[in-house]
Tab-separated table of N, CA and C in Angstrom:
chain	number	residue	atom	x	y	z
O	753	MET	N	-194.855	-82.593	31.696
O	753	MET	CA	-193.551	-82.619	32.260
O	753	MET	C	-193.118	-83.691	33.320
O	754	GLU	N	-192.180	-84.864	33.204
O	754	GLU	CA	-192.213	-85.570	34.165
O	754	GLU	C	-191.118	-84.995	35.205
O	755	PRO	N	-191.266	-85.577	36.239
O	755	PRO	CA	-189.864	-85.065	37.539
O	755	PRO	C	-189.056	-85.477	37.185
O	756	ASP	N	-188.107	-84.774	37.489
O	756	ASP	CA	-186.336	-85.043	37.392
O	756	ASP	C	-186.117	-86.272	38.259
O	757	ASP	N	-186.013	-87.471	37.986
O	757	ASP	CA	-185.552	-88.512	38.910
O	757	ASP	C	-184.063	-88.662	38.980
O	758	ARG	N	-183.191	-87.679	38.247
O	758	ARG	CA	-181.834	-88.023	38.086
O	758	ARG	C	-181.196	-88.181	39.763
O	759	ILE	N	-180.360	-88.805	39.535
O	759	ILE	CA	-179.311	-88.581	41.165
O	759	ILE	C	-178.116	-88.107	40.938
O	760	LEU	N	-177.645	-87.868	39.770
O	760	LEU	CA	-176.498	-87.000	39.494
O	760	LEU	C	-177.068	-85.756	38.790
O	761	LEU	N	-176.102	-84.741	39.009
O	761	LEU	CA	-175.912	-83.616	38.318
O	761	LEU	C	-174.477	-83.320	37.594
O	762	THR	N	-175.062	-82.341	36.264
O	762	THR	CA	-173.392	-81.906	36.015
O	762	THR	C	-173.272	-80.545	37.053
O	763	VAL	N	-171.937	-80.377	36.426
O	763	VAL	CA	-171.547	-79.115	37.651
O	763	VAL	C	-172.150	-77.898	37.483
O	764	VAL	N	-172.491	-77.770	36.291
O	764	VAL	CA	-173.489	-76.494	35.887
O	764	VAL	C	-174.612	-76.415	36.629
O	765	GLU	N	-175.578	-77.734	36.194
O	765	GLU	CA	-176.809	-77.847	37.112
O	765	GLU	C	-176.548	-77.697	38.643
O	766	ALA	N	-175.640	-78.478	38.948
O	766	ALA	CA	-175.311	-78.625	40.687
O	766	ALA	C	-175.161	-77.146	41.250
O	767	ALA	N	-174.443	-76.006	40.575
O	767	ALA	CA	-174.221	-74.662	40.643
O	767	ALA	C	-175.413	-74.048	40.675
O	768	ARG	N	-176.091	-74.361	39.667
O	768	ARG	CA	-177.899	-73.622	39.876
O	768	ARG	C	-178.775	-73.623	40.732
O	769	ARG	N	-178.642	-74.853	41.163
O	769	ARG	CA	-179.490	-75.721	42.483
O	769	ARG	C	-178.733	-74.771	43.576
O	770	LEU	N	-177.723	-74.406	43.924
O	770	LEU	CA	-177.136	-73.705	45.145
O	770	LEU	C	-177.296	-72.318	44.965
O	771	GLY	N	-177.605	-71.713	43.809
O	771	GLY	CA	-177.546	-70.579	43.168
O	771	GLY	C	-176.044	-69.641	43.306
O	772	VAL	N	-174.987	-70.716	43.088
O	772	VAL	CA	-173.585	-70.090	42.851
O	772	VAL	C	-173.358	-70.223	41.232
O	773	GLY	N	-171.933	-69.309	41.012
O	773	GLY	CA	-171.467	-69.889	39.797
O	773	GLY	C	-170.837	-70.868	39.664
O	774	ARG	N	-170.510	-71.544	38.234
O	774	ARG	CA	-169.648	-72.484	37.717
O	774	ARG	C	-168.395	-72.207	38.906
O	775	SER	N	-167.716	-71.204	38.921
O	775	SER	CA	-166.251	-71.387	39.276
O	775	SER	C	-166.390	-71.705	40.815
O	776	LEU	N	-167.352	-71.230	41.488
O	776	LEU	CA	-167.363	-71.201	42.912
O	776	LEU	C	-167.650	-72.749	43.013
O	777	MET	N	-168.792	-73.025	42.206
O	777	MET	CA	-168.902	-74.675	42.435
O	777	MET	C	-167.588	-75.528	42.163
O	778	TYR	N	-167.007	-75.426	41.101
O	778	TYR	CA	-165.508	-76.437	41.056
O	778	TYR	C	-164.657	-75.907	42.463
O	779	GLU	N	-164.668	-74.758	42.804
O	779	GLU	CA	-164.145	-74.539	44.201
O	779	GLU	C	-164.271	-75.423	45.162
O	780	LEU	N	-165.432	-75.518	45.145
O	780	LEU	CA	-166.090	-76.354	46.663
O	780	LEU	C	-166.083	-77.517	46.304
O	781	LEU	N	-165.931	-78.276	44.871
O	781	LEU	CA	-165.787	-79.284	44.763
O	781	LEU	C	-164.335	-79.756	44.750
O	782	GLY	N	-163.514	-78.841	44.149
O	782	GLY	CA	-161.937	-78.880	44.726
O	782	GLY	C	-161.746	-78.760	45.915
O	783	SER	N	-162.043	-78.265	47.146
O	783	SER	CA	-162.066	-78.442	47.977
O	783	SER	C	-162.537	-79.519	48.681
O	784	GLY	N	-163.051	-80.378	48.417
O	784	GLY	CA	-163.983	-81.407	48.735
O	784	GLY	C	-165.037	-81.133	49.858
O	785	GLN	N	-165.716	-79.903	49.582
O	785	GLN	CA	-166.871	-79.258	50.573
O	785	GLN	C	-168.413	-79.731	50.043
O	786	VAL	N	-168.185	-80.336	48.937
O	786	VAL	CA	-168.899	-80.776	47.878
O	786	VAL	C	-168.607	-81.776	47.237
O	787	GLU	N	-169.123	-82.840	47.644
O	787	GLU	CA	-168.364	-84.157	46.944
O	787	GLU	C	-168.873	-84.465	45.317
O	788	SER	N	-168.300	-85.376	44.782
O	788	SER	CA	-168.268	-85.378	43.145
O	788	SER	C	-167.754	-86.980	42.625
O	789	ILE	N	-168.116	-87.390	41.851
O	789	ILE	CA	-167.563	-88.483	40.955
O	789	ILE	C	-167.428	-88.304	39.729
O	790	HIS	N	-166.753	-89.115	39.487
O	790	HIS	CA	-166.159	-88.817	37.757
O	790	HIS	C	-166.544	-90.491	37.520
O	791	ILE	N	-166.908	-89.912	35.815
O	791	ILE	CA	-167.709	-91.225	35.411
O	791	ILE	C	-167.132	-90.763	33.861
O	792	GLY	N	-165.955	-91.703	33.588
O	792	GLY	CA	-165.083	-91.462	32.470
O	792	GLY	C	-164.435	-89.892	32.491
O	793	ARG	N	-164.969	-89.114	31.579
O	793	ARG	CA	-164.208	-87.974	31.815
O	793	ARG	C	-165.279	-86.645	32.067
O	794	LEU	N	-166.271	-87.119	32.946
O	794	LEU	CA	-167.551	-86.512	32.923
O	794	LEU	C	-167.322	-86.427	34.792
O	795	HIS	N	-167.550	-85.267	35.244
O	795	HIS	CA	-167.616	-84.675	36.849
O	795	HIS	C	-168.703	-84.524	37.217
O	796	LYS	N	-169.637	-85.403	38.045
O	796	LYS	CA	-171.035	-85.607	38.436
O	796	LYS	C	-171.175	-85.202	39.818
O	797	VAL	N	-172.322	-84.479	40.306
O	797	VAL	CA	-172.200	-84.244	41.375
O	797	VAL	C	-174.018	-84.666	42.373
O	798	PRO	N	-173.371	-85.572	42.729
O	798	PRO	CA	-175.053	-86.510	43.581
O	798	PRO	C	-175.808	-85.415	44.087
O	799	ILE	N	-176.859	-85.455	43.797
O	799	ILE	CA	-178.057	-84.652	44.766
O	799	ILE	C	-177.815	-84.732	45.956
O	800	ASP	N	-177.398	-85.854	46.772
O	800	ASP	CA	-177.536	-85.833	48.341
O	800	ASP	C	-176.232	-85.290	48.409
O	801	ALA	N	-175.285	-84.969	47.445
O	801	ALA	CA	-174.502	-84.076	48.292
O	801	ALA	C	-174.240	-82.658	48.437
O	802	LEU	N	-175.258	-82.296	47.742
O	802	LEU	CA	-175.766	-81.026	47.867
O	802	LEU	C	-176.501	-80.900	49.013
O	803	GLU	N	-177.513	-81.848	49.456
O	803	GLU	CA	-178.137	-81.767	50.522
O	803	GLU	C	-177.316	-81.672	51.662
O	804	THR	N	-176.432	-82.552	51.594
O	804	THR	CA	-175.468	-82.695	52.950
O	804	THR	C	-174.658	-81.392	52.929
O	805	PHE	N	-174.136	-80.885	51.935
O	805	PHE	CA	-173.654	-79.755	51.858
O	805	PHE	C	-174.082	-78.380	52.596
O	806	VAL	N	-175.537	-78.259	51.978
O	806	VAL	CA	-176.329	-77.331	52.671
O	806	VAL	C	-176.545	-77.728	54.168
O	807	ALA	N	-176.942	-78.761	54.426
O	807	ALA	CA	-177.194	-79.002	55.976
O	807	ALA	C	-175.783	-78.542	56.751
O	808	ARG	N	-174.705	-79.022	56.323
O	808	ARG	CA	-173.220	-78.894	57.143
O	808	ARG	C	-173.598	-77.505	56.989
O	809	THR	N	-173.526	-76.731	56.183
O	809	THR	CA	-173.222	-75.515	55.913
O	809	THR	C	-174.184	-74.405	56.869
O	810	ARG	N	-175.408	-75.069	56.900
O	810	ARG	CA	-176.491	-74.363	58.129
O	810	ARG	C	-175.971	-74.681	59.067
O	811	ALA	N	-175.556	-75.600	59.379
O	811	ALA	CA	-175.279	-76.125	60.986
O	811	ALA	C	-173.908	-75.304	61.580
O	812	ASP	N	-172.975	-75.206	60.677
O	812	ASP	CA	-171.771	-74.370	60.560
O	812	ASP	C	-172.197	-72.868	61.159
O	813	SER	N	-173.068	-72.797	60.296
O	813	SER	CA	-173.247	-71.297	60.244
O	813	SER	C	-174.146	-70.352	61.482
O	814	ARG	N	-175.015	-71.385	62.219
O	814	ARG	CA	-175.603	-71.209	63.206
O	814	ARG	C	-174.772	-70.457	64.268
O	815	PRO	N	-175.432	-69.602	65.179
O	815	PRO	CA	-174.628	-68.697	66.047
O	815	PRO	C	-174.622	-69.597	67.347
O	816	SER	N	-173.781	-69.300	68.137
O	816	SER	CA	-173.551	-70.052	69.299
O	816	SER	C	-174.516	-70.032	69.933
O	817	SER	N	-174.582	-70.684	71.417
O	817	SER	CA	-175.638	-70.682	72.400
O	817	SER	C	-175.838	-69.166	73.167
O	818	THR	N	-174.834	-68.792	73.261
O	818	THR	CA	-174.924	-67.349	73.401
O	818	THR	C	-175.224	-66.341	72.879
O	819	GLY	N	-175.840	-66.738	71.362
O	819	GLY	CA	-175.790	-65.673	70.567
O	819	GLY	C	-175.043	-64.781	69.413
O	820	ALA	N	-173.814	-64.808	70.285
O	820	ALA	CA	-172.485	-64.122	69.597
O	820	ALA	C	-172.147	-65.299	68.409
O	821	THR	N	-171.511	-64.985	67.407
O	821	THR	CA	-170.879	-65.726	66.619
O	821	THR	C	-169.152	-65.563	66.828
O	822	ALA	N	-168.364	-66.288	66.472
O	822	ALA	CA	-167.154	-66.358	66.682
O	822	ALA	C	-166.403	-65.198	66.387
O	823	SER	N	-167.145	-64.611	65.275
O	823	SER	CA	-166.482	-63.376	64.894
O	823	SER	C	-166.867	-61.935	65.172
O	824	THR	N	-168.000	-62.249	66.295
O	824	THR	CA	-168.642	-61.154	67.317
O	824	THR	C	-168.063	-61.177	68.584
O	825	GLN	N	-167.460	-62.450	68.847
O	825	GLN	CA	-167.160	-62.208	70.215
O	825	GLN	C	-165.943	-61.668	70.380
O	826	ARG	N	-165.809	-60.252	71.277
O	826	ARG	CA	-164.379	-59.613	71.821
O	826	ARG	C	-164.341	-59.645	73.094
O	827	ARG	N	-162.962	-59.524	73.393
O	827	ARG	CA	-162.899	-59.114	74.894
O	827	ARG	C	-163.388	-57.576	75.291
O	828	ALA	N	-163.114	-57.181	76.261
O	828	ALA	CA	-163.450	-56.114	76.888
O	828	ALA	C	-161.969	-55.604	76.064
O	829	ASP	N	-160.843	-56.134	76.252
O	829	ASP	CA	-159.675	-55.064	75.579
O	829	ASP	C	-159.707	-55.021	74.330
O	830	GLY	N	-160.562	-55.549	73.459
O	830	GLY	CA	-160.752	-55.532	72.184
O	830	GLY	C	-160.251	-56.668	71.185
O	831	THR	N	-159.722	-57.440	71.892
O	831	THR	CA	-159.050	-58.611	70.888
O	831	THR	C	-160.304	-59.748	71.113
O	832	ASP	N	-159.727	-60.676	69.784
O	832	ASP	CA	-160.849	-61.935	69.658
O	832	ASP	C	-160.473	-62.944	71.173
O	833	ARG	N	-161.807	-63.400	71.122
O	833	ARG	CA	-161.680	-64.413	72.008
O	833	ARG	C	-161.286	-65.650	71.398
């Protein structure tokens, strides 16, 4: 079997690569979180768009330098910071 040298994936293939469903993949595309292109009526996802999305998502989900995430930072009175 030859390696897959394609640079564009179908939406279903992109979803499979991310481990998500087709509906969520369309949500990510529609919101602009994952870049896509149209070739005629076809909706294609560049491989590097998936890599960019994963890198950005990883960076956004890293804890702050204090070790607390925004959702866990609370003041002594119980309100969010």
